[in-house]
Coordinates of C-alpha atoms in Angstrom, one line a residue:
X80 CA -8.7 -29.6 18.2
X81 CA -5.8 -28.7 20.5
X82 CA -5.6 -24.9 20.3
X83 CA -1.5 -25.9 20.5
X84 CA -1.9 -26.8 16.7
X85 CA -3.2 -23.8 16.0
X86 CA -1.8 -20.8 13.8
X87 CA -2.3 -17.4 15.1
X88 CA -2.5 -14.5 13.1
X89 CA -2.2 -10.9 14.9
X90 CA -4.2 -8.8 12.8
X91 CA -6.7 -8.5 10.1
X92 CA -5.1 -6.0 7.7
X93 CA -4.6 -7.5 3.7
X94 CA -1.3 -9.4 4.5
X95 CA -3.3 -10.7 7.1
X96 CA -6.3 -11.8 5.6
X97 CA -4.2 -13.4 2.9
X98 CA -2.1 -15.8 5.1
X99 CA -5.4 -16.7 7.1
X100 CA -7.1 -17.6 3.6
X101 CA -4.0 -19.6 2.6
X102 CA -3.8 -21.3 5.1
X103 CA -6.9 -22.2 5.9
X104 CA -7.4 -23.4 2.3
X105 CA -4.1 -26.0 3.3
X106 CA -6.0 -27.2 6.3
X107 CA -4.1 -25.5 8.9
X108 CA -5.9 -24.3 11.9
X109 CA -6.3 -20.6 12.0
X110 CA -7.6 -18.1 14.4
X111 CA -7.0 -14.7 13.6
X112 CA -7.2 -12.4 16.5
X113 CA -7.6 -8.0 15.9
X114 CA -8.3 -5.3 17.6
X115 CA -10.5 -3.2 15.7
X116 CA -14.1 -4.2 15.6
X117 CA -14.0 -5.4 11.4
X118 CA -11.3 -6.5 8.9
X119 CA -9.4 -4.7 6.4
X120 CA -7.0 -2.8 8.9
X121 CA -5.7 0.3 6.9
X122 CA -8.5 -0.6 4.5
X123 CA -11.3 0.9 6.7
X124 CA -14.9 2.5 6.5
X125 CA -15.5 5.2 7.9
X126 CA -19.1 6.5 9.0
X127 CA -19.2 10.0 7.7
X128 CA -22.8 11.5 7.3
X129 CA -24.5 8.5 7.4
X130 CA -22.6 6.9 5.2
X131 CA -19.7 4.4 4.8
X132 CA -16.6 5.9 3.6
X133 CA -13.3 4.0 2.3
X134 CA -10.7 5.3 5.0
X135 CA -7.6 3.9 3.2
X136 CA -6.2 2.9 0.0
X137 CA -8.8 3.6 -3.0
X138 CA -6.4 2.3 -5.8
X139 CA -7.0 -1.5 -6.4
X140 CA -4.2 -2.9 -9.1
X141 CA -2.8 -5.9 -10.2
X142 CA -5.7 -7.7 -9.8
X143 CA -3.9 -11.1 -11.1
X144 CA -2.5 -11.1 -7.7
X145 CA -5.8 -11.8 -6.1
X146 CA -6.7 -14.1 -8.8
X147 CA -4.3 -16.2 -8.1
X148 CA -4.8 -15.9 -3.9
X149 CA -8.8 -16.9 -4.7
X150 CA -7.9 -19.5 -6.7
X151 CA -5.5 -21.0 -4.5
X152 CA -8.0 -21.1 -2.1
X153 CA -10.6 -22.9 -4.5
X154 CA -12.5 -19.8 -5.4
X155 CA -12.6 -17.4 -8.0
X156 CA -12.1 -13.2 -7.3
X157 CA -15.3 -12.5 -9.9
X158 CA -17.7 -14.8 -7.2
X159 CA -16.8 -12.4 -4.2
X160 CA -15.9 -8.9 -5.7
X161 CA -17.7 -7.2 -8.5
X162 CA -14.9 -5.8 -10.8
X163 CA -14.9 -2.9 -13.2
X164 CA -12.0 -1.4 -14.9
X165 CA -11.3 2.0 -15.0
X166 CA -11.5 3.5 -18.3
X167 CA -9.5 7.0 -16.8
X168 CA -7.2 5.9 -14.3
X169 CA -7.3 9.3 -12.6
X170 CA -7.8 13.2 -13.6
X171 CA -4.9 15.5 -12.9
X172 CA -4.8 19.4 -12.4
X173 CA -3.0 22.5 -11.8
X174 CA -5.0 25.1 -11.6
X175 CA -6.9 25.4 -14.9
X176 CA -4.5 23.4 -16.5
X177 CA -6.1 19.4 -16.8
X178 CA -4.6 16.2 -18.2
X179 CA -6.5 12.5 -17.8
X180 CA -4.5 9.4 -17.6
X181 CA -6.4 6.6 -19.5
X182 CA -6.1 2.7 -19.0
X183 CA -5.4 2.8 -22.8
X184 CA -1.8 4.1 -23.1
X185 CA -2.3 5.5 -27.0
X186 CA -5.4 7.5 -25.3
X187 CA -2.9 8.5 -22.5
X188 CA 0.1 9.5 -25.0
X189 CA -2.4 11.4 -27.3
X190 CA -3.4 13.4 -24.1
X191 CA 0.1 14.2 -23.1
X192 CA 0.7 15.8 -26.7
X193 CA -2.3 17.6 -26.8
X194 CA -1.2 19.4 -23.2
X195 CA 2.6 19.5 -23.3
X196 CA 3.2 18.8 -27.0
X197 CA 5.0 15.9 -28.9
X198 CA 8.1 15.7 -27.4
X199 CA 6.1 14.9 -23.5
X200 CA 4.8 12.4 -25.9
X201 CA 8.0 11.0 -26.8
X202 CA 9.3 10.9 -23.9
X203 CA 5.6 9.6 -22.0
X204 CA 6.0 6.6 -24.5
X205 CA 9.8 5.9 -23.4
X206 CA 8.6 6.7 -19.6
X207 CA 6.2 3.7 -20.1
X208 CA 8.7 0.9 -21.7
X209 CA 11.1 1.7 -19.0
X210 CA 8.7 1.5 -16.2
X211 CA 7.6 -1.9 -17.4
X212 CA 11.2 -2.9 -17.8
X213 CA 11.8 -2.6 -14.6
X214 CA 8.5 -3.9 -13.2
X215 CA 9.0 -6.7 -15.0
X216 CA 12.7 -7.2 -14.5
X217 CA 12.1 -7.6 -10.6
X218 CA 8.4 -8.9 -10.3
X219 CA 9.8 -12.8 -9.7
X220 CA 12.9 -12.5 -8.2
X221 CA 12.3 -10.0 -5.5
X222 CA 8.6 -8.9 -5.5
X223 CA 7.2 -12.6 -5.5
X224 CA 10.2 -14.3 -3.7
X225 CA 11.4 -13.9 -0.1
X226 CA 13.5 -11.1 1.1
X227 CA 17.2 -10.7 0.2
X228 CA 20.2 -8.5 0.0
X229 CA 21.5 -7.5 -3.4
X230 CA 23.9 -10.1 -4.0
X231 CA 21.1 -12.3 -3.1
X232 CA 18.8 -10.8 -5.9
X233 CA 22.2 -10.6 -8.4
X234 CA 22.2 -14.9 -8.0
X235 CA 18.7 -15.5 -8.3
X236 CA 18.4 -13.4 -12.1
X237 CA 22.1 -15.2 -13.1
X238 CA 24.4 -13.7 -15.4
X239 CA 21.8 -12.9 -18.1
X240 CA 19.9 -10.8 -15.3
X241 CA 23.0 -8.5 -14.8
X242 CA 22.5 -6.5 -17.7
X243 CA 18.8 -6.0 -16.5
X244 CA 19.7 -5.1 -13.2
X245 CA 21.8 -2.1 -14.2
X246 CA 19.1 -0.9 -16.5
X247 CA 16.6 -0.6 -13.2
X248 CA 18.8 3.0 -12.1
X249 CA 18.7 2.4 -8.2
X250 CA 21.5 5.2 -8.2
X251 CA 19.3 8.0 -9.2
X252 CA 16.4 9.3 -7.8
X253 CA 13.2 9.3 -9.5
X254 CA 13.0 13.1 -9.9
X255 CA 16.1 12.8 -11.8
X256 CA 15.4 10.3 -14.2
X257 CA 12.2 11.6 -14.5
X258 CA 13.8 14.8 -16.3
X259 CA 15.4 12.8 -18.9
X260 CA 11.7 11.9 -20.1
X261 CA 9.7 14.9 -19.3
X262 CA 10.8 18.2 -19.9
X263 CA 7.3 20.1 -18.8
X264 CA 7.9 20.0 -14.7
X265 CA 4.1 19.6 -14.8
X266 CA 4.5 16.4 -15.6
X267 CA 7.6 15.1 -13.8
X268 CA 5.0 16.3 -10.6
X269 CA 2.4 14.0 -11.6
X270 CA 4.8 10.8 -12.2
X271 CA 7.0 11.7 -9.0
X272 CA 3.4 11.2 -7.5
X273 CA 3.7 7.7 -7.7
X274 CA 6.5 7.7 -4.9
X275 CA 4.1 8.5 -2.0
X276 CA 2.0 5.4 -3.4
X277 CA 5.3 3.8 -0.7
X278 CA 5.0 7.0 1.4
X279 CA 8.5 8.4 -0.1
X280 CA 9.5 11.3 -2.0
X281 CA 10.5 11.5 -5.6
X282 CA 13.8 13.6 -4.9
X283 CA 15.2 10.8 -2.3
X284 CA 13.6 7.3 -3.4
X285 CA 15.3 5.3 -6.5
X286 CA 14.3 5.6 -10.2
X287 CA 13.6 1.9 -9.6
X288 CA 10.3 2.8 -8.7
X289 CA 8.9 3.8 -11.7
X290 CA 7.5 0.3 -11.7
X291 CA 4.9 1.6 -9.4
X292 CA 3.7 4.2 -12.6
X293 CA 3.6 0.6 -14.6
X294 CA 1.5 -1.4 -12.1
X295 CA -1.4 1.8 -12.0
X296 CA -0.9 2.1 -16.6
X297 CA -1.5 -1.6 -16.5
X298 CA -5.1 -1.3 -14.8
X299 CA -6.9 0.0 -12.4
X300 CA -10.1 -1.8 -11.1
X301 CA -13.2 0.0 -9.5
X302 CA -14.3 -2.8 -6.8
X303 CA -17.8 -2.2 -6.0
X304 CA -18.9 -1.3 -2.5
X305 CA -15.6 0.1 -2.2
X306 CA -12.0 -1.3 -1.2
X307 CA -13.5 -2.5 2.4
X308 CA -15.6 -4.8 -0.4
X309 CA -12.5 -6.8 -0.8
X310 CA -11.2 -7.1 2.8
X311 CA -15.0 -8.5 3.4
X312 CA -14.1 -11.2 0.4
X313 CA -10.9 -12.4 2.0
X314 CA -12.5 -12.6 5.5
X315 CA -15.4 -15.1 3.7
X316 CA -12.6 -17.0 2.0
X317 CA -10.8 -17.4 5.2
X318 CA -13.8 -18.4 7.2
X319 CA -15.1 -20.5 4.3
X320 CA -11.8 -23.1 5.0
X321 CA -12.6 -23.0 8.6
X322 CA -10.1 -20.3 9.5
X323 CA -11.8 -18.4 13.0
X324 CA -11.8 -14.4 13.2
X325 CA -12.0 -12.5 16.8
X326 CA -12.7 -9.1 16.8
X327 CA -12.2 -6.6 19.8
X328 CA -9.4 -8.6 20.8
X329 CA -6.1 -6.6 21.1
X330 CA -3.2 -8.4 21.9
X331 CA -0.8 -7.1 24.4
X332 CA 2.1 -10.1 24.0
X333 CA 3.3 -12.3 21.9
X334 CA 4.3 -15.1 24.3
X335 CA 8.3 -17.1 23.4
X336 CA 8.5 -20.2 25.3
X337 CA 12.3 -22.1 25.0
X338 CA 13.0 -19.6 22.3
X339 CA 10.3 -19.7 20.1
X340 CA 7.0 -18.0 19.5
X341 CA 4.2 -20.1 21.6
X342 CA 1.0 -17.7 21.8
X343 CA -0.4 -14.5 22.8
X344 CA -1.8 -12.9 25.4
X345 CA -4.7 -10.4 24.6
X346 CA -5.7 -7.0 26.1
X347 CA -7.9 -9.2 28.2
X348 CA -5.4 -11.3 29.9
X349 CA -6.8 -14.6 28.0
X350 CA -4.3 -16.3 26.6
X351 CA -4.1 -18.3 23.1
X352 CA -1.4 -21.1 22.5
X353 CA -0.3 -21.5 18.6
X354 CA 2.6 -23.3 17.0
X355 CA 2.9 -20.5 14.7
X356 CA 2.1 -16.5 14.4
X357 CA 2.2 -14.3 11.6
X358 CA 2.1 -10.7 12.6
X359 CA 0.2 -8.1 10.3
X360 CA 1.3 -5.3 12.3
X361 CA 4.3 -2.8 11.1
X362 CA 7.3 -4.7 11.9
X363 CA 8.4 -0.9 13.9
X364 CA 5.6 -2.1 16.7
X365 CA 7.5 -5.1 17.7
X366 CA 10.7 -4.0 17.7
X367 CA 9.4 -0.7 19.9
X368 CA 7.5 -2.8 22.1
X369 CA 4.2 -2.6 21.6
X370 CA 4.0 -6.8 21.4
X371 CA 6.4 -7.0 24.7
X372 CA 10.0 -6.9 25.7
X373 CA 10.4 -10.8 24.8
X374 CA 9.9 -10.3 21.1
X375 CA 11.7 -7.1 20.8
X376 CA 14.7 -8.8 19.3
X377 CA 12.9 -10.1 16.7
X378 CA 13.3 -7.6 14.1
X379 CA 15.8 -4.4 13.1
X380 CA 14.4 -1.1 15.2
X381 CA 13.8 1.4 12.8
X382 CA 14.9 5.0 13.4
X383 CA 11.8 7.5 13.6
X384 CA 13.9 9.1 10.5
X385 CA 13.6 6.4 8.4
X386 CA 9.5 6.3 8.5
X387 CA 7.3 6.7 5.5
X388 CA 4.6 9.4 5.1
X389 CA 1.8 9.7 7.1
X390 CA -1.6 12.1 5.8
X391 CA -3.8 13.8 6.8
X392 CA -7.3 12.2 5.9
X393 CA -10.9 13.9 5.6
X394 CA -13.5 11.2 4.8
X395 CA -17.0 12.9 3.6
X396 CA -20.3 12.5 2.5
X397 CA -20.8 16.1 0.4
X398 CA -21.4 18.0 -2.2
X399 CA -18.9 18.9 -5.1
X400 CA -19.0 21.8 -6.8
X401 CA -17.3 23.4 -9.9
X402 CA -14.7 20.5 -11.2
X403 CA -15.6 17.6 -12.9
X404 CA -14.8 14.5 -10.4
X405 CA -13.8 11.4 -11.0
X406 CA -13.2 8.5 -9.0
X407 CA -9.9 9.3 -8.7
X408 CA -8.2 13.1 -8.8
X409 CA -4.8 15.2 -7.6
X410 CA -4.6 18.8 -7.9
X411 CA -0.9 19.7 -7.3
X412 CA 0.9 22.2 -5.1
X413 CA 2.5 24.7 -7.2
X414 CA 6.2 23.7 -6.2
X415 CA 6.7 20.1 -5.7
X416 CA 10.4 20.9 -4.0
X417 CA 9.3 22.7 -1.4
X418 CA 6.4 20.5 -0.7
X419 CA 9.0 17.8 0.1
X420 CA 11.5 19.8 1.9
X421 CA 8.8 20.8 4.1
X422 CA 7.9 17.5 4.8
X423 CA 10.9 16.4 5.2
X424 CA 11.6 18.9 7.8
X425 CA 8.7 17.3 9.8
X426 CA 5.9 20.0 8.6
X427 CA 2.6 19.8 6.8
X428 CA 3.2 21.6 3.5
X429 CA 2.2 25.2 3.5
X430 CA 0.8 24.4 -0.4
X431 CA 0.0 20.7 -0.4
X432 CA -0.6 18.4 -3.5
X433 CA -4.0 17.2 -2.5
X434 CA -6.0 13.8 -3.9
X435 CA -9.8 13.4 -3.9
X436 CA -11.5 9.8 -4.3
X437 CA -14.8 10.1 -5.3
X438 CA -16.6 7.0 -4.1
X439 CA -19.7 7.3 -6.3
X440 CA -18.4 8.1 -9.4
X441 CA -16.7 6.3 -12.4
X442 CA -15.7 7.9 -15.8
X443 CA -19.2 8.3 -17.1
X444 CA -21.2 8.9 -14.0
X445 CA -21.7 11.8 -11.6
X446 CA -23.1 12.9 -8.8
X447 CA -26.3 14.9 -9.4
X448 CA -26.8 18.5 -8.7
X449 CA -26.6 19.7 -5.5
X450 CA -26.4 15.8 -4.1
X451 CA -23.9 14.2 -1.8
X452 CA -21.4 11.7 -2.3
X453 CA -18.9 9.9 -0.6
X454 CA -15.0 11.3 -1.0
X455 CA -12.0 10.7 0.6
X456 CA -9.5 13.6 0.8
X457 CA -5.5 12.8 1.4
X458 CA -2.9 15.6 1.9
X459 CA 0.5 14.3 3.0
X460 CA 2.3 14.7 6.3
X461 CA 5.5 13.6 8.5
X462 CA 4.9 10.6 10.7
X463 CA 5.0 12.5 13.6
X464 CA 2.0 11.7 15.3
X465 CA 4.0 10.0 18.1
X466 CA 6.2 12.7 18.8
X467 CA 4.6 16.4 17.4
X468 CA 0.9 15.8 17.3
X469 CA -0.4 19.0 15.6
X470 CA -2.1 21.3 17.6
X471 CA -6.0 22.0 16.7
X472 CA -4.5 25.5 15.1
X473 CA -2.1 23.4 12.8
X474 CA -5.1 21.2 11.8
X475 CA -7.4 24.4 11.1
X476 CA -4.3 25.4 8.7
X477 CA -3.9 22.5 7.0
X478 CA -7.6 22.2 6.3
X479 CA -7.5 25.6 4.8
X480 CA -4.4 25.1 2.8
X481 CA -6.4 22.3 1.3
X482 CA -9.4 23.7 0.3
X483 CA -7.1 26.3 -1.4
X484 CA -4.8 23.8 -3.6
X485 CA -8.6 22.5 -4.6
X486 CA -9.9 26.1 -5.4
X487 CA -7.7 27.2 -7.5
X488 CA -8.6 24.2 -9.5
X489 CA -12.4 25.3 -9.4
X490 CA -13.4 22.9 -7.0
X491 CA -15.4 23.3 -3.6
X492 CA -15.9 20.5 -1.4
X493 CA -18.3 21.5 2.2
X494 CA -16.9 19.8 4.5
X495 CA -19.1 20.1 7.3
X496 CA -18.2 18.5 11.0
X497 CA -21.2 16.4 11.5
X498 CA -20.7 15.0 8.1
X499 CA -16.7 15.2 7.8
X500 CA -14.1 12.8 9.9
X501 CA -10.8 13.3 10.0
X502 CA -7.8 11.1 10.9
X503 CA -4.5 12.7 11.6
X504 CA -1.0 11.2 12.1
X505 CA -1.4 11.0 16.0
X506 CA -4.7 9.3 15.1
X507 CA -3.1 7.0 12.7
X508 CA -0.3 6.1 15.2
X509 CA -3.5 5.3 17.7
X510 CA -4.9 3.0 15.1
X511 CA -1.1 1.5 14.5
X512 CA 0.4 2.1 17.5
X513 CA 4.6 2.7 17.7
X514 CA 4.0 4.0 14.3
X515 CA 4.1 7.6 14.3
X516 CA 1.1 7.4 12.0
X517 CA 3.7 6.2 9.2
X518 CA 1.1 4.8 6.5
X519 CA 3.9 3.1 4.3
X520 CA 6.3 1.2 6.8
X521 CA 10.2 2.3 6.3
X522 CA 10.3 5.1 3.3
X523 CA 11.8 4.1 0.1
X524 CA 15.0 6.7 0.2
X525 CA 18.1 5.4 -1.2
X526 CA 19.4 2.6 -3.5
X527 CA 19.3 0.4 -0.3
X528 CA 15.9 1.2 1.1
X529 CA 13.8 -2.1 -0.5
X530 CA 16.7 -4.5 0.9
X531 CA 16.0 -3.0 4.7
X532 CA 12.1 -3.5 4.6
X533 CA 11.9 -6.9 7.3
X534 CA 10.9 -9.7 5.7
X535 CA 8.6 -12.7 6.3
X536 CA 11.1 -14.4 8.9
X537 CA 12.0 -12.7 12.3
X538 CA 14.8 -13.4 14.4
X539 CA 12.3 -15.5 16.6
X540 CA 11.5 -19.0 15.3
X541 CA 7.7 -19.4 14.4
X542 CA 6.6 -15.7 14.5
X543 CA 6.2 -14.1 10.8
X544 CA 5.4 -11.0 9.4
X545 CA 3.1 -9.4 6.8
X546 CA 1.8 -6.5 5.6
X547 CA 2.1 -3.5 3.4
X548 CA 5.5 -2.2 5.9
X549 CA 7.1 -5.7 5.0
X550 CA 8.8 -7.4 2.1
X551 CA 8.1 -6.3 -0.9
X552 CA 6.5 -3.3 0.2
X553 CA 3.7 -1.4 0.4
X554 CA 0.6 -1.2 -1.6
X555 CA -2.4 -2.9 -1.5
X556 CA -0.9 -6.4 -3.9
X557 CA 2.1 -6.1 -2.4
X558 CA 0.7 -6.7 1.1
X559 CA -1.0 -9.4 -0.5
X560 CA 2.0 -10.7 -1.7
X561 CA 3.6 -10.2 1.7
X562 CA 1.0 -12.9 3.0
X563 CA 1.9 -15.1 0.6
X564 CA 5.5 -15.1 1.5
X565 CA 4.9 -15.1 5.4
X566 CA 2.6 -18.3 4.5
X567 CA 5.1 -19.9 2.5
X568 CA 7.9 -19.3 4.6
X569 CA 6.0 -20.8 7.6
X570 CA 4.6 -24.3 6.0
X571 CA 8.7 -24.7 4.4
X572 CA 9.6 -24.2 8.1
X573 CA 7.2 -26.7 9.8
X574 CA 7.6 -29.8 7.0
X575 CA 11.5 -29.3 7.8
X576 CA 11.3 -30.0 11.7
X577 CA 8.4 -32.0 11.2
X578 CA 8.4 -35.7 10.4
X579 CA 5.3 -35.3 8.7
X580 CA 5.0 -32.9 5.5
X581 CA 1.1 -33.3 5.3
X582 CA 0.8 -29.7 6.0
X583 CA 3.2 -28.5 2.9
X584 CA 0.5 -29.3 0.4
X585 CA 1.2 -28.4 -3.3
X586 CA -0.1 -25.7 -5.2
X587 CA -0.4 -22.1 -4.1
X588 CA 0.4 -18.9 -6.2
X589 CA 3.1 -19.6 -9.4
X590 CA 6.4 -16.9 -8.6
X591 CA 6.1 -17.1 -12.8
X592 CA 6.2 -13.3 -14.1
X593 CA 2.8 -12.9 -15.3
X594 CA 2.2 -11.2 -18.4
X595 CA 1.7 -7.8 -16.9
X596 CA 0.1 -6.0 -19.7
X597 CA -2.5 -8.5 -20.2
X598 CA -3.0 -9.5 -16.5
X599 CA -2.0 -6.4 -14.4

């Protein structure tokens, strides 16, 4: 087939998998070209110790999403990916202090009660219905439809949706309506927590993301063989329709011809023609040049301000000691105000909130005595890796400052160097380059934030973009969705300056709101 016909996709990150598998599931031709050696992109492995450790997200949610993708594609998610749900979505601590969130939210309220008393309950169980208001107010007009501006997302939900639209507070911030539920701080730590799930703090992002606290109580799923499980399940769905997967193959430009995207060239100087591309790389890379000056233009640059978080991240194979792990864990800086002003001011926190993933473990098994296991360790930073790499003292500091947030929650973790890797912003922004080692894309801060994300289209005809630092966001379904989109946007494009539609089949994922409870 004429390699002309075919559609490229740069990268093999989620929102890139997801348009390959799409697409190849409509008959287009695909070839996906990346740089790194396997797929997943920010959902890595990482050989620590001997063994292969999840380097990126470790939370796997709305799991409908990916139902829907599989079966799209003629598949079904249970074939490819063995799925169990978490009956504790993740273990909290402050010092001695403990509190377990569980996927059943009467388990959840009774625990808040028992540890802050019945008014945290109260106010946990009005927490909740407002964070699936608002989840559920926006999932089909904005999460699952293409980009737009606010009086954009005012037409599409029609009169009856402007009632529901002031009830999603995207004048506060999150910290503050936070206090209007929870009176213990304690708790307004853990559930500002969920703004650095989009790499943004709870004292500058909008109340309007308390949907992300809705998505995690609606079900959390342990994959097994990790996260990098499911990037191996979209890369078989992909190649199952015929779609083609280079690896080692960096591409140094994305080539316009008469004013629209027409190919790339790679690291190697080969060059690949396409009709199409769809770019899983942070829209920030283009627009700073790392795809060439002739594509520049085709999205917004971003100010290095306006990044998300980066982290600092210690992948493992160890022994624990003296708490009792579970998958998932946070043990909080004392003072979640100065953690963020510090990281706001470009610094690694002096007293970070620290999470542990605990690969090998689930809510009724645990490591034995003495044995190692896989963990993942995540302590937020500025996406400075660009500009201010840390020096080896700063890293030695941070890595202290960790192990004390976990100690004075009882735990010990060895983290010794020939078993221990660690990735730092400067070694995130090598990964991503013209990144700054931001994880997250453009941080979430203001009212306006989730209308200046780039969306599928670019200013250049027939190049798209996906991925977690796209429309709608970022998060492991939303990339997902983000594929979707950049797919949907594309084959809409080529039926109308085509006079043949044969490529704009029927079917795809329904932009229905799900029932989230049930399906999340």
């Amino acid at each position: 087939m004429d390699r002309r016909d075919t559609v490229l996709v740069i990268g093999a990150g989620i929102g890139g998998l997801v348009s390959a598998a799409l697409l190849a599931a409509r008959g287009v031709p695909v070839t996906v070209v990346e740089a790194a050696s396997a797929p997943g992109g920010k959902m890595r492995q990482v050989m620590a110790g001997g063994a292969a450790v999840d380097g990126g997200p470790t939370v796997f949610t709305l799991r409908h999403v990916f139902d829907e993708i599989f079966a799209a594609c003629g598949a079904s998610l249970d074939a490819h990916v063995a799925l169990t749900p978490a009956k504790i979505l993740a273990r909290h601590a402050w010092g001695d202090d403990r509190l377990d969130l569980f996927a059943d939210p009467a388990e959840s309220e009774a625990a808040i009660g028992d540890f802050s008393g019945a008014r945290a309950a109260a106010g946990y169980r009005a927490f909740c219905a407002e964070a699936r208001h608002i989840f559920e107010t926006l999932e089909a007009p904005f999460l699952r439809a293409p980009q737009t501006n606010p009086l954009g997302l005012t037409w599409r939900m029609g009169l009856r949706g402007l009632t529901d639209l002031s009830r999603i507070r995207p004048y506060e911030t999150l910290w503050s309506a936070l206090g209007d539920h929870f009176p213990d701080p304690r708790l307004r730590q853990l559930f500002g927590r969920y703004a650095t799930y989009c790499g943004s703090s709870p004292f500058h992002c909008p109340a309007t993301l308390m949907l992300v606290a809705h998505v995690e109580a609606a079900g959390v799923w342990l994959i097994s063989g990790g996260m990098h499980a499911l990037a191996k399940a979209l890369e078989a769905l992909a190649i199952r329709n015929g779609a083609v997967f280079r690896y080692g193959a960096p591409v140094s430009e994305i080539l316009v011809e008469r004013g629209r995207a027409s190919g790339v060239r790679l690291a190697s100087g080969e060059q690949i023609r396409a009709t199409a591309i769809v770019c899983n790389a942070d829209p920030a890379a283009i627009a700073h040049g790392a795809f060439g000056q002739a594509v520049r233009r085709a999205v917004a640059r971003q100010p290095a301000h306006k990044r998300s978080l980066s982290a600092l991240v210690w992948c493992a194979n160890t022994p624990a000691r003296g708490f009792p792990l579970l998958r998932h864990n946070v043990v909080f800086a004392r003072d979640s105000a100065t953690e963020f002003a510090e990281l706001a001011a470009g610094r690694v926190p002096a007293d970070p909130t620290v999470y542990v993933c605990a690969q090998d473990r689930d809510a009724t098994t645990g490591a034995g005595a003495g044995a190692s296991e896989r963990v993942q360790i995540i302590v937020n930073a500025p996406a400075t890796g660009d500009t201010s790499p840390l020096s080896q003292a700063e890293i030695e500091q941070c890595t202290l400052s960790m192990h004390a947030t976990l100690q004075r929650a009882g735990l010990t973790l060895d983290l010794p160097e020939e078993a221990t890797v660690l990735t730092t912003p400067s070694g995130f922004n090598g990964l991503f380059p013209r990144t700054g080692g931001a994880l997250y894309g453009r941080a979430s801060h203001g009212w306006a934030a989730s209308f200046q994300r780039p969306g599928s289209r670019t200013r250049i005809p027939g190049l798209y973009c996906a991925g977690g630092s796209t429309h709608p966001g970022a998060g492991v379904p939303m990339a997902a969705l983000s594929g979707h989109l950049a797919v949907d946007c594309l084959l809409k494009d080529r039926a109308s300056t085509s006079m043949s539609t044969r490529t704009a089949m029927p079917g795809g994922i329904s932009t229905r709101s799900a029932p989230t409870v049930a399906s999340a």
